[in-house]
Tab-separated table of C-alpha atoms in Angstrom:
chain	number	residue	atom	x	y	z
H	1325	MET	CA	18.449	-26.627	21.427
H	1326	SER	CA	14.809	-26.572	20.460
H	1327	SER	CA	13.244	-27.535	17.158
H	1328	ILE	CA	11.770	-25.154	14.645
H	1329	GLN	CA	8.251	-24.152	15.606
H	1330	TYR	CA	5.941	-24.214	12.593
H	1331	ARG	CA	3.858	-21.492	14.210
H	1332	TRP	CA	6.824	-19.131	14.202
H	1333	LEU	CA	7.544	-19.919	10.574
H	1334	ALA	CA	3.959	-18.986	9.765
H	1335	VAL	CA	4.137	-15.792	11.837
H	1336	VAL	CA	7.365	-14.726	10.128
H	1337	GLY	CA	5.827	-15.420	6.726
H	1338	LEU	CA	2.610	-13.547	7.497
H	1339	VAL	CA	4.363	-10.515	8.967
H	1340	ALA	CA	6.730	-10.387	6.008
H	1341	GLY	CA	3.736	-10.670	3.692
H	1342	VAL	CA	1.941	-7.742	5.317
H	1343	VAL	CA	5.082	-5.605	5.262
H	1344	GLY	CA	5.810	-6.631	1.660
H	1345	TRP	CA	2.289	-5.776	0.604
H	1346	ALA	CA	2.491	-2.359	2.308
H	1347	ALA	CA	5.902	-1.614	0.800
H	1348	ASN	CA	4.727	-2.619	-2.664
H	1349	PHE	CA	1.560	-0.544	-2.315
H	1350	PHE	CA	3.492	2.545	-1.202
H	1351	LEU	CA	6.176	2.199	-3.864
H	1352	SER	CA	3.806	1.462	-6.744
H	1353	GLU	CA	1.608	4.429	-5.782
H	1354	ASN	CA	4.677	6.657	-6.020
H	1355	GLY	CA	5.880	5.301	-9.364
H	1356	TYR	CA	8.636	2.968	-8.169
H	1357	PRO	CA	9.107	-0.625	-9.315
H	1358	ALA	CA	8.119	-3.620	-7.215
H	1359	PRO	CA	10.620	-4.345	-4.399
H	1360	VAL	CA	11.677	-7.841	-5.435
H	1361	LEU	CA	14.977	-9.647	-5.551
H	1362	GLY	CA	16.476	-10.454	-8.926
H	1363	PRO	CA	17.718	-13.642	-10.544
H	1364	VAL	CA	21.102	-13.441	-8.800
H	1365	ALA	CA	19.315	-13.853	-5.468
H	1366	LEU	CA	17.669	-17.013	-6.761
H	1367	VAL	CA	21.086	-18.435	-7.646
H	1368	ALA	CA	22.316	-17.555	-4.136
H	1369	ILE	CA	19.252	-19.238	-2.614
H	1370	ILE	CA	19.952	-22.427	-4.540
H	1371	LEU	CA	23.646	-22.403	-3.578
H	1372	VAL	CA	22.969	-21.845	0.128
H	1373	ALA	CA	20.244	-24.505	0.191
H	1374	GLY	CA	22.584	-26.935	-1.586
H	1375	ALA	CA	25.441	-26.267	0.841
H	1376	THR	CA	23.116	-26.732	3.811
H	1377	LEU	CA	21.829	-29.991	2.358
H	1378	PHE	CA	25.398	-31.205	1.790
H	1379	LEU	CA	26.343	-30.492	5.407
H	1380	GLY	CA	23.150	-32.140	6.635
H	1381	LEU	CA	23.830	-35.264	4.605
H	1382	ARG	CA	27.270	-35.544	6.229
H	1383	VAL	CA	25.695	-35.414	9.690
H	1384	ARG	CA	22.973	-37.874	8.693
H	1385	SER	CA	25.432	-40.413	7.317
H	1386	TRP	CA	27.432	-40.226	10.559
H	1387	ARG	CA	24.249	-40.539	12.624
H	1388	ASN	CA	23.197	-43.610	10.632
H	1389	GLY	CA	26.413	-45.460	11.426
H	1390	ARG	CA	28.910	-44.502	8.714
H	1391	ARG	CA	31.746	-43.388	10.949
H	1392	ASP	CA	34.890	-43.623	8.846
H	1393	ARG	CA	35.737	-40.063	9.985
H	1394	GLU	CA	35.112	-38.319	13.295
H	1395	LEU	CA	32.236	-35.829	13.339
H	1396	ASP	CA	33.046	-32.563	15.062
H	1397	PRO	CA	30.181	-31.857	17.507
H	1398	LEU	CA	30.538	-28.136	16.880
H	1399	ALA	CA	30.130	-28.685	13.135
H	1400	ALA	CA	26.967	-30.709	13.773
H	1401	ALA	CA	25.569	-27.966	16.008
H	1402	ARG	CA	26.402	-25.334	13.413
H	1403	THR	CA	24.635	-27.405	10.778
H	1404	VAL	CA	21.457	-27.425	12.890
H	1405	VAL	CA	21.664	-23.667	13.415
H	1406	LEU	CA	22.243	-23.110	9.697
H	1407	ALA	CA	19.242	-25.283	8.849
H	1408	GLN	CA	16.995	-23.376	11.244
H	1409	ALA	CA	18.222	-20.010	9.962
H	1410	LEU	CA	17.626	-21.183	6.405
H	1411	ALA	CA	14.036	-22.142	7.213
H	1412	TYR	CA	13.280	-18.794	8.879
H	1413	ALA	CA	14.921	-16.840	6.049
H	1414	GLY	CA	12.871	-18.873	3.589
H	1415	ALA	CA	9.678	-17.987	5.448
H	1416	LEU	CA	10.663	-14.329	5.308
H	1417	LEU	CA	11.361	-14.420	1.568
H	1418	LEU	CA	8.245	-16.453	0.850
H	1419	GLY	CA	5.973	-14.076	2.747
H	1420	TRP	CA	7.430	-10.926	1.199
H	1421	HIS	CA	7.532	-12.140	-2.397
H	1422	ALA	CA	4.234	-14.034	-2.323
H	1423	ALA	CA	2.479	-10.843	-1.184
H	1424	ILE	CA	4.104	-8.876	-3.978
H	1425	PHE	CA	3.216	-11.567	-6.504
H	1426	LEU	CA	-0.422	-11.497	-5.406
H	1427	THR	CA	-0.575	-7.697	-5.683
H	1428	GLN	CA	1.081	-7.748	-9.115
H	1429	LEU	CA	-1.114	-10.533	-10.482
H	1430	PRO	CA	-4.212	-8.374	-11.191
H	1431	LEU	CA	-2.017	-6.112	-13.334
H	1432	TRP	CA	-1.014	-9.034	-15.561
H	1433	SER	CA	-3.563	-8.094	-18.249
H	1434	LEU	CA	-2.133	-4.556	-18.435
H	1435	ARG	CA	1.522	-5.591	-18.596
H	1436	PRO	CA	2.030	-9.254	-19.409
H	1437	GLY	CA	5.491	-10.622	-18.846
H	1438	HIS	CA	6.315	-8.049	-16.182
H	1439	ALA	CA	9.747	-8.912	-14.751
H	1440	GLY	CA	8.735	-8.054	-11.173
H	1441	THR	CA	5.916	-10.581	-11.265
H	1442	TRP	CA	8.154	-13.380	-12.516
H	1443	SER	CA	10.924	-12.476	-10.064
H	1444	SER	CA	8.538	-12.489	-7.118
H	1445	LEU	CA	7.185	-15.886	-8.164
H	1446	ALA	CA	10.688	-17.330	-8.600
H	1447	VAL	CA	11.910	-16.074	-5.220
H	1448	SER	CA	8.693	-17.361	-3.592
H	1449	VAL	CA	9.513	-20.819	-4.926
H	1450	GLY	CA	13.063	-20.308	-3.649
H	1451	GLY	CA	11.637	-19.510	-0.220
H	1452	ILE	CA	9.681	-22.758	-0.258
H	1453	LEU	CA	12.904	-24.566	-1.211
H	1454	MET	CA	14.714	-22.920	1.716
H	1455	ILE	CA	12.008	-23.893	4.199
H	1456	ALA	CA	11.917	-27.487	2.965
H	1457	THR	CA	15.701	-27.801	3.038
H	1458	GLY	CA	15.945	-26.279	6.511
H	1459	LEU	CA	13.304	-28.593	7.964
H	1460	THR	CA	14.832	-31.643	6.278
H	1461	VAL	CA	18.362	-30.921	7.439
H	1462	GLU	CA	17.136	-30.237	10.961
H	1463	ARG	CA	15.626	-33.722	10.998
H	1464	PHE	CA	18.886	-35.165	9.670
H	1465	CYS	CA	20.670	-33.819	12.749
H	1466	LYS	CA	18.368	-35.360	15.369
H	1467	LEU	CA	19.229	-38.517	17.186
H	1468	PRO	CA	16.581	-41.233	17.017
H	1469	PRO	CA	13.981	-41.005	19.821
H	1470	ASP	CA	14.780	-44.511	21.060
H	1471	ASP	CA	18.426	-43.573	21.666
H	1472	LYS	CA	17.866	-42.373	25.235
H	1473	ASP	CA	21.243	-43.364	26.669
H	1474	GLY	CA	23.433	-42.369	23.702
H	1475	THR	CA	24.494	-45.919	22.830
H	1476	GLY	CA	22.468	-46.374	19.654
H	1477	PRO	CA	23.483	-45.646	16.084
H	1478	GLY	CA	23.607	-41.908	16.754
H	1479	SER	CA	25.884	-42.065	19.773
H	1480	GLY	CA	29.383	-40.797	19.924
H	1481	PRO	CA	31.502	-37.965	21.219
H	1482	GLY	CA	29.635	-34.709	21.582
H	1483	THR	CA	26.219	-36.031	20.658
H	1484	GLY	CA	24.559	-35.180	23.923
H	1485	ASN	CA	24.796	-36.398	27.454
H	1486	GLY	CA	22.178	-39.113	27.186
H	1487	THR	CA	19.687	-37.307	29.387
H	1488	GLY	CA	17.163	-36.477	26.682
H	1489	ASP	CA	13.682	-37.792	27.160
H	1490	GLY	CA	13.371	-38.829	23.518
H	1491	SER	CA	9.892	-37.365	23.225
H	1492	GLY	CA	8.466	-35.695	20.166
H	1493	GLU	CA	9.672	-36.239	16.643
H	1494	GLY	CA	13.219	-37.000	17.672
H	1495	GLY	CA	15.593	-36.933	20.549
H	1496	GLU	CA	18.621	-34.746	21.005
H	1497	TYR	CA	20.615	-33.248	18.187
H	1498	ALA	CA	23.717	-35.006	16.903
């Protein structure tokens, strides 16, 4: 499994920003409100990021040597996939809502306290939280780079076959 590519996060965010800007432009020209998610979405963002962080902390504690319970390798792999999906979804939300926030900002003097502006800012911050949580949890799930043969503190059943080269920021995933 490969790591998250920062370039792809940026591309997803930029494409979402362009599409968000175009959608907001079209809708506002035709008298519709800004296409932003509401406060319930922000609560969902916080809950999903918290659950992902909780699962990542379980994998990290096992990787760091606390092995009072067996770690299911499939659960560790699912945690990595969830973390990566969270980061990409965060980039998507950040791009979309940041573009809408920037297009709504010049209208602030005409309609201060506009709910769409505040919602887009809040969900943009939520997108940043999702990206940060996804990247952090992904790092929690990597074996240390010096654990080439799988006998170090991150070794155990289902943690890889010991053939990783250990290059880059970390070795194989737990």
